[in-house]
Tab-separated table of C-alpha atoms in Angstrom:
chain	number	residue	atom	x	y	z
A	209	UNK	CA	107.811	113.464	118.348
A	210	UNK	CA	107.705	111.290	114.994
A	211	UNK	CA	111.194	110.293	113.766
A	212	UNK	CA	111.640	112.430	110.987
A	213	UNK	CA	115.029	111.686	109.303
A	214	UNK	CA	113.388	110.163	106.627
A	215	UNK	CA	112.845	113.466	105.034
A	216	UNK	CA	116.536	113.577	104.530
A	217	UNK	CA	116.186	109.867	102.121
A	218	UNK	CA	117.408	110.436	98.495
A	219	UNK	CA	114.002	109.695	97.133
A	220	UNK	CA	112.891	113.298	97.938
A	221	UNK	CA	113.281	116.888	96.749
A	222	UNK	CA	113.629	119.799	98.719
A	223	UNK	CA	110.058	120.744	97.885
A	224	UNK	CA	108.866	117.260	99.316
A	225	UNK	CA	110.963	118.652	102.522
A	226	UNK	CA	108.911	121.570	102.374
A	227	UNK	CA	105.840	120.230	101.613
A	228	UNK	CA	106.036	117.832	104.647
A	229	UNK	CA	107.045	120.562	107.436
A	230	UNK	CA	104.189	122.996	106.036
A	231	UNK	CA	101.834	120.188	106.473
A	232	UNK	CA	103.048	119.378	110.124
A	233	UNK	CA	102.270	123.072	111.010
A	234	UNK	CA	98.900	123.033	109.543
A	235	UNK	CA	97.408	120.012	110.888
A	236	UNK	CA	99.125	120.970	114.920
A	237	UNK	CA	96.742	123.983	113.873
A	238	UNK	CA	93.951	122.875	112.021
A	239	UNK	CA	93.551	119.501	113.286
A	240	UNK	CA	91.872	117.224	116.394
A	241	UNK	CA	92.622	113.456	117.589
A	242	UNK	CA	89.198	113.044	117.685
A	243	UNK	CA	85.538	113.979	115.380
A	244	UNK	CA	81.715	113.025	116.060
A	245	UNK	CA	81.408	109.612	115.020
A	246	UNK	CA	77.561	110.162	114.866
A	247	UNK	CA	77.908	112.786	112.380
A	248	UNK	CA	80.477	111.474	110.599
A	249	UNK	CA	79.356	113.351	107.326
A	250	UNK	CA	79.442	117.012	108.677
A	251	UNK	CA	82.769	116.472	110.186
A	252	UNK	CA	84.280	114.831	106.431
A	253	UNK	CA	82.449	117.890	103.999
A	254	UNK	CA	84.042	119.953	107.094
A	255	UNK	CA	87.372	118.404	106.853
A	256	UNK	CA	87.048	118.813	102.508
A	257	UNK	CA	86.672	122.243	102.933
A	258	UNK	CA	89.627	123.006	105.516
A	259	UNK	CA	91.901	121.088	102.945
A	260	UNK	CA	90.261	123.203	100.221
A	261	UNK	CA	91.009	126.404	101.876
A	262	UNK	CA	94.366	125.259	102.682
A	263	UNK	CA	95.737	124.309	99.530
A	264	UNK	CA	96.225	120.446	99.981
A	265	UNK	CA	93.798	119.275	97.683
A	266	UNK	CA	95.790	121.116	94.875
A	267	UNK	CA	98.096	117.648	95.091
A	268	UNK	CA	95.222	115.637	93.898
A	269	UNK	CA	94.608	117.004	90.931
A	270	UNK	CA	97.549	118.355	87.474
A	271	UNK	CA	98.491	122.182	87.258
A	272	UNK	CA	96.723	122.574	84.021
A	273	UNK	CA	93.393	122.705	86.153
A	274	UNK	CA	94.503	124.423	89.196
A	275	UNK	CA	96.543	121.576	90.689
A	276	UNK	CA	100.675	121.970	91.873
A	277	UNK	CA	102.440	119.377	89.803
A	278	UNK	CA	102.154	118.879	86.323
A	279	UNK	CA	101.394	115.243	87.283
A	280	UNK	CA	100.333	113.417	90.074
A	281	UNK	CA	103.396	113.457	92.151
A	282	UNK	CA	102.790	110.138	94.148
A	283	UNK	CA	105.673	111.250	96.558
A	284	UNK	CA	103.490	114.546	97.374
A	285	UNK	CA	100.349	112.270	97.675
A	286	UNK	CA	101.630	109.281	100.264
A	287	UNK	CA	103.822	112.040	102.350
A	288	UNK	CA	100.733	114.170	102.952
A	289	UNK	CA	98.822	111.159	103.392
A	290	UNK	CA	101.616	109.865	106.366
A	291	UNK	CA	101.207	113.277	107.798
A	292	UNK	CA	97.218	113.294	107.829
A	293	UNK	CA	97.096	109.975	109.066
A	294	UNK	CA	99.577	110.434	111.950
A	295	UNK	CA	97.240	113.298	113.120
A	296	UNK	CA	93.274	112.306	112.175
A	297	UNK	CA	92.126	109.334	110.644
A	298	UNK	CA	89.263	110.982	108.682
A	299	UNK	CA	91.094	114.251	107.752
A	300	UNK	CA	93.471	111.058	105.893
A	301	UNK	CA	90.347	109.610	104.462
A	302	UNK	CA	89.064	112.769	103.598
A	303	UNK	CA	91.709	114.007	101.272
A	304	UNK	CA	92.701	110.671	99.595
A	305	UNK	CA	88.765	110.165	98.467
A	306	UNK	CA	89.616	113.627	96.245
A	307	UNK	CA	92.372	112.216	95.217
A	308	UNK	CA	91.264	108.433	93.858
A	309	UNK	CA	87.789	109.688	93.492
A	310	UNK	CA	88.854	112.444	90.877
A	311	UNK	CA	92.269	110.243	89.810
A	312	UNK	CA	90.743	108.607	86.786
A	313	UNK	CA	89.657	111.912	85.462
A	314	UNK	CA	92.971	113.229	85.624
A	315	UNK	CA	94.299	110.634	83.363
A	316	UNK	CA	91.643	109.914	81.088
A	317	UNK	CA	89.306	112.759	81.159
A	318	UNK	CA	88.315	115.017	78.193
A	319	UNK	CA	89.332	118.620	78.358
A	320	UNK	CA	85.710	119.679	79.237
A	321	UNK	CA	85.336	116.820	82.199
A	322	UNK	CA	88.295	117.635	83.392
A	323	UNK	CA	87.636	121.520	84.146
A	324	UNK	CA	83.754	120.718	84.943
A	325	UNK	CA	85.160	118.884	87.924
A	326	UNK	CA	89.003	119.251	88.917
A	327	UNK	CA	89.422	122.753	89.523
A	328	UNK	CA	86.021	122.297	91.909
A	329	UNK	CA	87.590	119.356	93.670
A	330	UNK	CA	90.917	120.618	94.047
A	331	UNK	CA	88.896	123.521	96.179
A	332	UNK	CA	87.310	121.482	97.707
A	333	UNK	CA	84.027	123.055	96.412
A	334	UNK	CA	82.949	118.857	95.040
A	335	UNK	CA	83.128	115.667	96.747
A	336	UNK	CA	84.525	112.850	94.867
A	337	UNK	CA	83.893	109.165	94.766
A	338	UNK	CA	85.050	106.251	92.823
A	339	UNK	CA	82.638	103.318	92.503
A	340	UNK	CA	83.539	100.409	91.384
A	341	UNK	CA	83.012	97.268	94.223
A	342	UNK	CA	80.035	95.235	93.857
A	343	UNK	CA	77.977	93.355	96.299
A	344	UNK	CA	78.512	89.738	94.989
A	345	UNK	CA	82.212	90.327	93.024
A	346	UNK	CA	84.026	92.125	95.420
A	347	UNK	CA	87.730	92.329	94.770
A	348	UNK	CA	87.234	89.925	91.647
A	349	UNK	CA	86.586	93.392	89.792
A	350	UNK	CA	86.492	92.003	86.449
A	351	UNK	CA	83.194	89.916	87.225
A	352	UNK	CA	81.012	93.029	88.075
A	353	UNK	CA	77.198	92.883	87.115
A	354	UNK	CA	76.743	96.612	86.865
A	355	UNK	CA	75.740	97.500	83.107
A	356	UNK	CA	75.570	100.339	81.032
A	357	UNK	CA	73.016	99.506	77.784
A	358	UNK	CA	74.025	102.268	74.478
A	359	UNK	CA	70.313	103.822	74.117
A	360	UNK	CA	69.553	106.494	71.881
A	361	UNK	CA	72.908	108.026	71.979
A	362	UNK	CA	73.026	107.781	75.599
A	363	UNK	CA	73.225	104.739	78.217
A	364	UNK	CA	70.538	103.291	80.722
A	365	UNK	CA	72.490	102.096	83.947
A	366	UNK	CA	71.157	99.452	86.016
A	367	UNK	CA	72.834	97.859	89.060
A	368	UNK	CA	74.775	98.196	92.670
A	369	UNK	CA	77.956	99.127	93.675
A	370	UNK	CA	79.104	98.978	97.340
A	371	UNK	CA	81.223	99.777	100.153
A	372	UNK	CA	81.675	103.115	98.188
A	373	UNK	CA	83.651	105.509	100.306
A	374	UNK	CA	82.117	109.043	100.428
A	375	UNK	CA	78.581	107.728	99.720
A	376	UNK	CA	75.720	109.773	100.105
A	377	UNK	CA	78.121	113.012	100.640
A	378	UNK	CA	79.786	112.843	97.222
A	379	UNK	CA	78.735	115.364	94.673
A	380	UNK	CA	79.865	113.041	91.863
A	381	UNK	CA	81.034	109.290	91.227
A	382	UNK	CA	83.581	107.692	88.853
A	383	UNK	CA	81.474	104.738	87.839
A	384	UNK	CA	82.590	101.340	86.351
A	385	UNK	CA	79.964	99.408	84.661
A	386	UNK	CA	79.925	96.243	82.147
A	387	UNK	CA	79.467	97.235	78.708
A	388	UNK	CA	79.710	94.304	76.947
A	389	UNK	CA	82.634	94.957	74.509
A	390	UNK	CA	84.494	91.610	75.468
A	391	UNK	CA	83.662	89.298	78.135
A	392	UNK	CA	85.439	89.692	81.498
A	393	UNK	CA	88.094	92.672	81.841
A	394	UNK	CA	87.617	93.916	78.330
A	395	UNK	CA	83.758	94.892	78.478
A	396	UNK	CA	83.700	97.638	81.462
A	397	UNK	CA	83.487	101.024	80.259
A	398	UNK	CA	83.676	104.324	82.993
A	399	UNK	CA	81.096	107.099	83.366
A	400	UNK	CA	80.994	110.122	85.536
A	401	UNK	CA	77.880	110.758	86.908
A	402	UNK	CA	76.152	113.747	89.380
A	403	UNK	CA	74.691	112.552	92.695
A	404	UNK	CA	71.309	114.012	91.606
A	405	UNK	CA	70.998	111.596	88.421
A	406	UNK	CA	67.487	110.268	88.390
A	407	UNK	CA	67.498	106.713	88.857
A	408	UNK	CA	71.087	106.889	91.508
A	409	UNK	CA	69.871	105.648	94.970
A	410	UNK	CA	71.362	105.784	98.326
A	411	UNK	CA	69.849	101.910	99.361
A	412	UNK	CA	72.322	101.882	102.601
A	413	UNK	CA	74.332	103.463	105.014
A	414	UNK	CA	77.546	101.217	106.161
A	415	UNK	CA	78.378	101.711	109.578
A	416	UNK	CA	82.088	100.214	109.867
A	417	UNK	CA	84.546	100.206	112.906
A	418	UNK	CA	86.387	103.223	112.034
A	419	UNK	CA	83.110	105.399	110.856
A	420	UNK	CA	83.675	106.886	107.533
A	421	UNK	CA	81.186	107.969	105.141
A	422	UNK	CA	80.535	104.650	103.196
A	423	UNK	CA	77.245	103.455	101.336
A	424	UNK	CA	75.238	101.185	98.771
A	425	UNK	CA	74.130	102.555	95.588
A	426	UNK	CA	71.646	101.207	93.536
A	427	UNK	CA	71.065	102.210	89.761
A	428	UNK	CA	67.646	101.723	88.271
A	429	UNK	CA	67.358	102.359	84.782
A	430	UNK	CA	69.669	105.373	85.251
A	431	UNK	CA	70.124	107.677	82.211
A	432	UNK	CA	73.491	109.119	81.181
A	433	UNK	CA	73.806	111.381	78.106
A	434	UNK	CA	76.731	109.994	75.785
A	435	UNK	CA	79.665	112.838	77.198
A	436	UNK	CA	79.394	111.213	80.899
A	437	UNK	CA	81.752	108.271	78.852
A	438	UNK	CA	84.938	108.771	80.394
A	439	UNK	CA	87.649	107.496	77.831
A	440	UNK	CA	87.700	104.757	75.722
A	441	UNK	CA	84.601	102.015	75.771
A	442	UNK	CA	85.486	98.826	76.967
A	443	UNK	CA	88.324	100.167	78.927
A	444	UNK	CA	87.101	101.135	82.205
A	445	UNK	CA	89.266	98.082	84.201
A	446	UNK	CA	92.497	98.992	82.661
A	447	UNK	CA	91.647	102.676	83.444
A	448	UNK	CA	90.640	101.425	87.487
A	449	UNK	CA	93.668	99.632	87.655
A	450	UNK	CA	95.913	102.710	86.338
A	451	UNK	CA	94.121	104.951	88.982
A	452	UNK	CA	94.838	102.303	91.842
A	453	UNK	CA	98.393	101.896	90.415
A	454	UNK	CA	98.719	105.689	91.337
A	455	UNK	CA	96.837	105.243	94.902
A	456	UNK	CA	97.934	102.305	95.655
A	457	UNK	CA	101.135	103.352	97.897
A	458	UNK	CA	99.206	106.082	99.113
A	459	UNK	CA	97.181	103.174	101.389
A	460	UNK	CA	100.081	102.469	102.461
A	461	UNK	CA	101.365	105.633	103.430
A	462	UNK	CA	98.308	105.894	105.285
A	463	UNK	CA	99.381	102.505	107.264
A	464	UNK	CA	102.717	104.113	107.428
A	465	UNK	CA	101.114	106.999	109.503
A	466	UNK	CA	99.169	105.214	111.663
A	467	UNK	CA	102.275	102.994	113.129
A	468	UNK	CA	104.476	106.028	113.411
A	469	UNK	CA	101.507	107.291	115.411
A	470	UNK	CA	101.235	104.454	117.456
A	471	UNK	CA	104.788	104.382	118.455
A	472	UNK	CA	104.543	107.849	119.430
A	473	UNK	CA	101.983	106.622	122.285
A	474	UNK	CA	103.924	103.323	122.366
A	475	UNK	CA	107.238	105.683	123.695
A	476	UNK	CA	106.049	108.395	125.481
A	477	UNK	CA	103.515	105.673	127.510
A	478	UNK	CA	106.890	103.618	128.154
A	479	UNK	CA	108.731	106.805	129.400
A	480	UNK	CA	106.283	107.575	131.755
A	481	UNK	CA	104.811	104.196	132.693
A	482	UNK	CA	105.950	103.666	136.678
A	483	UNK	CA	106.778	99.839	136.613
A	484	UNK	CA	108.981	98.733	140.329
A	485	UNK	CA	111.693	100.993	140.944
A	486	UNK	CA	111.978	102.545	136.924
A	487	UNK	CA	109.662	102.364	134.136
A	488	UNK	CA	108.202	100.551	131.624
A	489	UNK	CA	111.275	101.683	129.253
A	490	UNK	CA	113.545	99.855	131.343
A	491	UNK	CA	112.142	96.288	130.971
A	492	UNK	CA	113.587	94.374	127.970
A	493	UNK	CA	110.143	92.876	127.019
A	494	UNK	CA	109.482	96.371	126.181
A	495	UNK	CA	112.400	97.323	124.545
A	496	UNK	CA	112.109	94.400	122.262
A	497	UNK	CA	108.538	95.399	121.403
A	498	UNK	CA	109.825	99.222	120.702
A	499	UNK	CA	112.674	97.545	118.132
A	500	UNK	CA	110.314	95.538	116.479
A	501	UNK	CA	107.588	98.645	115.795
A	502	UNK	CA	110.830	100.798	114.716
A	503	UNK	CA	111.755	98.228	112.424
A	504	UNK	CA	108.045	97.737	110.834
A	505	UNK	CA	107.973	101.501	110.484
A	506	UNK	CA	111.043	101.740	108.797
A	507	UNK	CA	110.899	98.816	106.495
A	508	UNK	CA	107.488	100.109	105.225
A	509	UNK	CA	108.330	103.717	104.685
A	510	UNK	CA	111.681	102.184	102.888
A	511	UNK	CA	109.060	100.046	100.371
A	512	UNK	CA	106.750	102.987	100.254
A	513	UNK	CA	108.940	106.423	98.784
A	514	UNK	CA	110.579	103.644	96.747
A	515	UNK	CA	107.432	102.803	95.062
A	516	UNK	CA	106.472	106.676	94.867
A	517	UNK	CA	110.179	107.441	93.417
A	518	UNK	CA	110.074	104.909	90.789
A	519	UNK	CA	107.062	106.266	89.115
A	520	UNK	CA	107.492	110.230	89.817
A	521	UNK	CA	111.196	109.827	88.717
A	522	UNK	CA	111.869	107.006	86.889
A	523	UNK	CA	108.606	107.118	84.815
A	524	UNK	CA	108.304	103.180	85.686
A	525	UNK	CA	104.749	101.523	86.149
A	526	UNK	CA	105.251	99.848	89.393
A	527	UNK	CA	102.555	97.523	90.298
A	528	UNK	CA	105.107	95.337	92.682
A	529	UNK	CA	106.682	97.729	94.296
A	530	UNK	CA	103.166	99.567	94.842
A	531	UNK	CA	102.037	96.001	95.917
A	532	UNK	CA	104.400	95.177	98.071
A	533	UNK	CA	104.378	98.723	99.920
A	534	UNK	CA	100.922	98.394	100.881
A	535	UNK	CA	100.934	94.736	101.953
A	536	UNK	CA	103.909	95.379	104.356
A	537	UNK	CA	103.023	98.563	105.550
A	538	UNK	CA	99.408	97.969	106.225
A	539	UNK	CA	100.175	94.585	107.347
A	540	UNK	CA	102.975	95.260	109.966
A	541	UNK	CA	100.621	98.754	110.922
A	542	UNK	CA	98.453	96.255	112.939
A	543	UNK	CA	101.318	94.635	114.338
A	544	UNK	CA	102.736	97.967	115.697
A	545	UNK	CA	99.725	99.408	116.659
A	546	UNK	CA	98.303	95.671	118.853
A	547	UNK	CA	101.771	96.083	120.344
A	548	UNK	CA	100.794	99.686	121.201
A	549	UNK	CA	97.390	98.915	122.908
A	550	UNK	CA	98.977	95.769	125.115
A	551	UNK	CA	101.617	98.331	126.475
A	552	UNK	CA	98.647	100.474	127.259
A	553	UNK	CA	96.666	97.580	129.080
A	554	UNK	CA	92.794	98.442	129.715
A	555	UNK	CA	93.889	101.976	128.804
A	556	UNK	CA	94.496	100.705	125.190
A	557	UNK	CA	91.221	99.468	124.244
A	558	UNK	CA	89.473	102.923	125.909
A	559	UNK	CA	87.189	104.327	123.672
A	560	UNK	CA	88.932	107.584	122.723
A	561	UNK	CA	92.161	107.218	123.738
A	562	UNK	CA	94.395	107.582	120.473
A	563	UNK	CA	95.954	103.604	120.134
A	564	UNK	CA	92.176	102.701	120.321
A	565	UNK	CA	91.035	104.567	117.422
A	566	UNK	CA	94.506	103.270	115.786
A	567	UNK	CA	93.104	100.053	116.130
A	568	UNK	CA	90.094	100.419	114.722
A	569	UNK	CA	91.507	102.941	111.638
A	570	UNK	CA	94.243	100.400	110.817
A	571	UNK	CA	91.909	97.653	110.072
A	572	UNK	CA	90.075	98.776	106.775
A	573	UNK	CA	93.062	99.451	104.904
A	574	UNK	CA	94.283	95.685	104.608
A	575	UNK	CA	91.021	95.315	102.152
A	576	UNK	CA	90.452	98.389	100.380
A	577	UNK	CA	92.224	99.483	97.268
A	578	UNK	CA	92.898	95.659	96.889
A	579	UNK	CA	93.116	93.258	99.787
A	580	UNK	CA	96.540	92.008	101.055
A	581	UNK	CA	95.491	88.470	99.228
A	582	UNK	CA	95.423	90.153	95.915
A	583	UNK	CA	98.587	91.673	96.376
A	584	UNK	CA	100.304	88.772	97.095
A	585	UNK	CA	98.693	87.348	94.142
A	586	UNK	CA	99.934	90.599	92.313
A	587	UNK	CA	103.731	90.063	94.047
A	588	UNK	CA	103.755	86.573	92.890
A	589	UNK	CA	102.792	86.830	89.519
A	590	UNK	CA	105.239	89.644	88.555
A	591	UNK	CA	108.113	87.564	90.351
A	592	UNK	CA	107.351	84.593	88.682
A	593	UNK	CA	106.919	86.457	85.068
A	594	UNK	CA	110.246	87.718	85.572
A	595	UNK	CA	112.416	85.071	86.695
A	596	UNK	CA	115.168	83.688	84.705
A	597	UNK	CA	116.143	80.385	86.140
């Protein structure tokens, strides 16, 4: 059984208390180790709809359009997260795509875009998506090719994005495109836009380790009428980069569940393990393994509701703290889990027995939503601005 004293940490409420042990009942219910990884998109819509019907999805998205918090509580978001990871890799994917792929809405959307496509997602009625990697810039976001030309009131799209979670099953994508306002950063604007747009393609299936739904889209003189603008022209990055602020220590959370996961097996495999006369508990190799994974679990979730309870209650923008919660946690997540499989032996690289799958969920997350490089770039940048020799 997961440790779960954390709940009792001072950066949560009694409704995050709440929140977590409904959760833990629902997934033991609702929930499998395992899904058809050769139908990988039947078992996500499946897994939208079950978080629909249960009421999670209501975290991704504010009150006023039928969410539960008046904001984005990012406490509510990595805690579930944690909890869906621990149980099913995908049903974790599944509900953070809503989340980030309807997140820039939330905070920049008009009144009508907002109901045309919250209250649907928080339902679980629409799949979300949030495009914005491109084949040849990759993490260097601010060099995207993408463009969105002002025509006749309305903009012609042309371009690729990639590596686009939920692609091909979403129902609608948060776009980022160049503009032109200002070179660099300043000339990407963001546009929602319907899956059935003429000129959207599906050029590719990506088939990854971990199967998740995950695509190239191609844009060929794609027409958008001037209301699929979402905000202010020119500033789609900054609006990106406020949506990943929010996400950000989600990802981690996500690490955080896999590892607590992982020492589950870890345990109850060195409890039972015959080795001579006791078991594998009893050797000090092991025990030494066990105190390092309990460490890297509890450092991370330490870094993580910190990040969360900054912003939720002290209103701060924390890019470091949200930086340095996913680089540790998703970082020292391998490390727990490889210790996992090599107390496991052959059994540990198995195909379907949990620390397996671990292993290949784990992997993904030190790249997406900003690759442990860039957040040590991120780390170092905000130390050095701040330092006062």
């Amino acid at each position: 059984m997961s440790d779960r004293t954390f709940l009792d940490w001072p950066f949560f409420d009694d409704a995050h208390r709440a929140l977590a042990e409904r959760l833990e009942a629902w997934c033991e219910a609702e929930l499998c180790d395992s899904h058809d990884e050769e139908d990988v998109d039947a078992a996500c819509r499946d897994l939208v709809r079950k978080l629909g019907a249960g009421g999670w999805l209501r975290y991704c998205v504010p009150a006023s359009h039928g969410g539960i918090h008046e904001k984005l509580d990012v406490r509510s978001l990595a805690l579930i997260r944690e909890t869906l990871a621990r149980h099913s890799g995908l049903a974790d994917f599944a509900f953070a795509m809503q989340g980030l792929g309807s997140g820039t809405i939330s905070l920049f959307g008009t009144e009508a875009q907002k109901q045309a496509y919250l209250p649907a997602v928080a339902r679980g009625e629409k799949i979300a998506a949030f495009a914005l990697t491109e084949p040849a810039s990759g993490s260097d976001v601010a060099s995207m090719d993408s463009t969105a030309e002002e025509v006749g009131g309305g903009y012609v799209v042309n371009g690729a994005k990639t590596y686009i979670s939920n692609g091909g099953i979403a129902d609608f994508y948060v776009l980022f495109v160049r503009t032109g306002e200002a070179p660099g950063a300043k000339g990407i604007s963001t546009f929602i836009v319907n899956a059935d747009t003429p000129g959207l393609t599906v050029a590719e299936r990506i088939r990854v380790i971990a199967p998740h739904p995950l695509a190239t889209l191609r844009f060929d003189a794609m027409t958008l009428g001037a209301d699929a603008l979402l905000g202010e022209r020119g500033r789609g990055f900054a609006q990106a980069m406020a949506t990943l602020d929010v996400f950000r220590t989600t990802v981690g959370a996500a690490a955080l569940g896999f590892a607590r996961r992982a020492l589950d097996e870890a345990t109850r495999r060195a409890l039972s393990r015959r080795l001579g006369d006791g078991t594998l508990a009893d050797n000090a190799i092991t025990q030494s393994k066990l105190a390092e994974m309990v460490l890297d679990v509890d450092s991370s979730a330490l870094l993580i509701y910190r990040a969360a309870w900054l912003r939720d209650v002290k209103g701060q923008r924390n890019s470091r703290e949200a930086a340095l919660a996913k680089l540790h946690a998703t970082d020292s997540a391998q490390s727990v889990i490889d210790k996992a499989v090599q107390m496991f032996g052959g059994l540990g690289v198995t195909h379907g027995v949990p620390v397996e799958s671990l292993y290949r969920e784990i992997r993904a997350l030190r790249i997406y939503e900003g690759a442990s490089e860039v957040q040590k770039v991120v780390i170092a940048r905000q130390h050095l601005a701040g330092y006062r020799p």
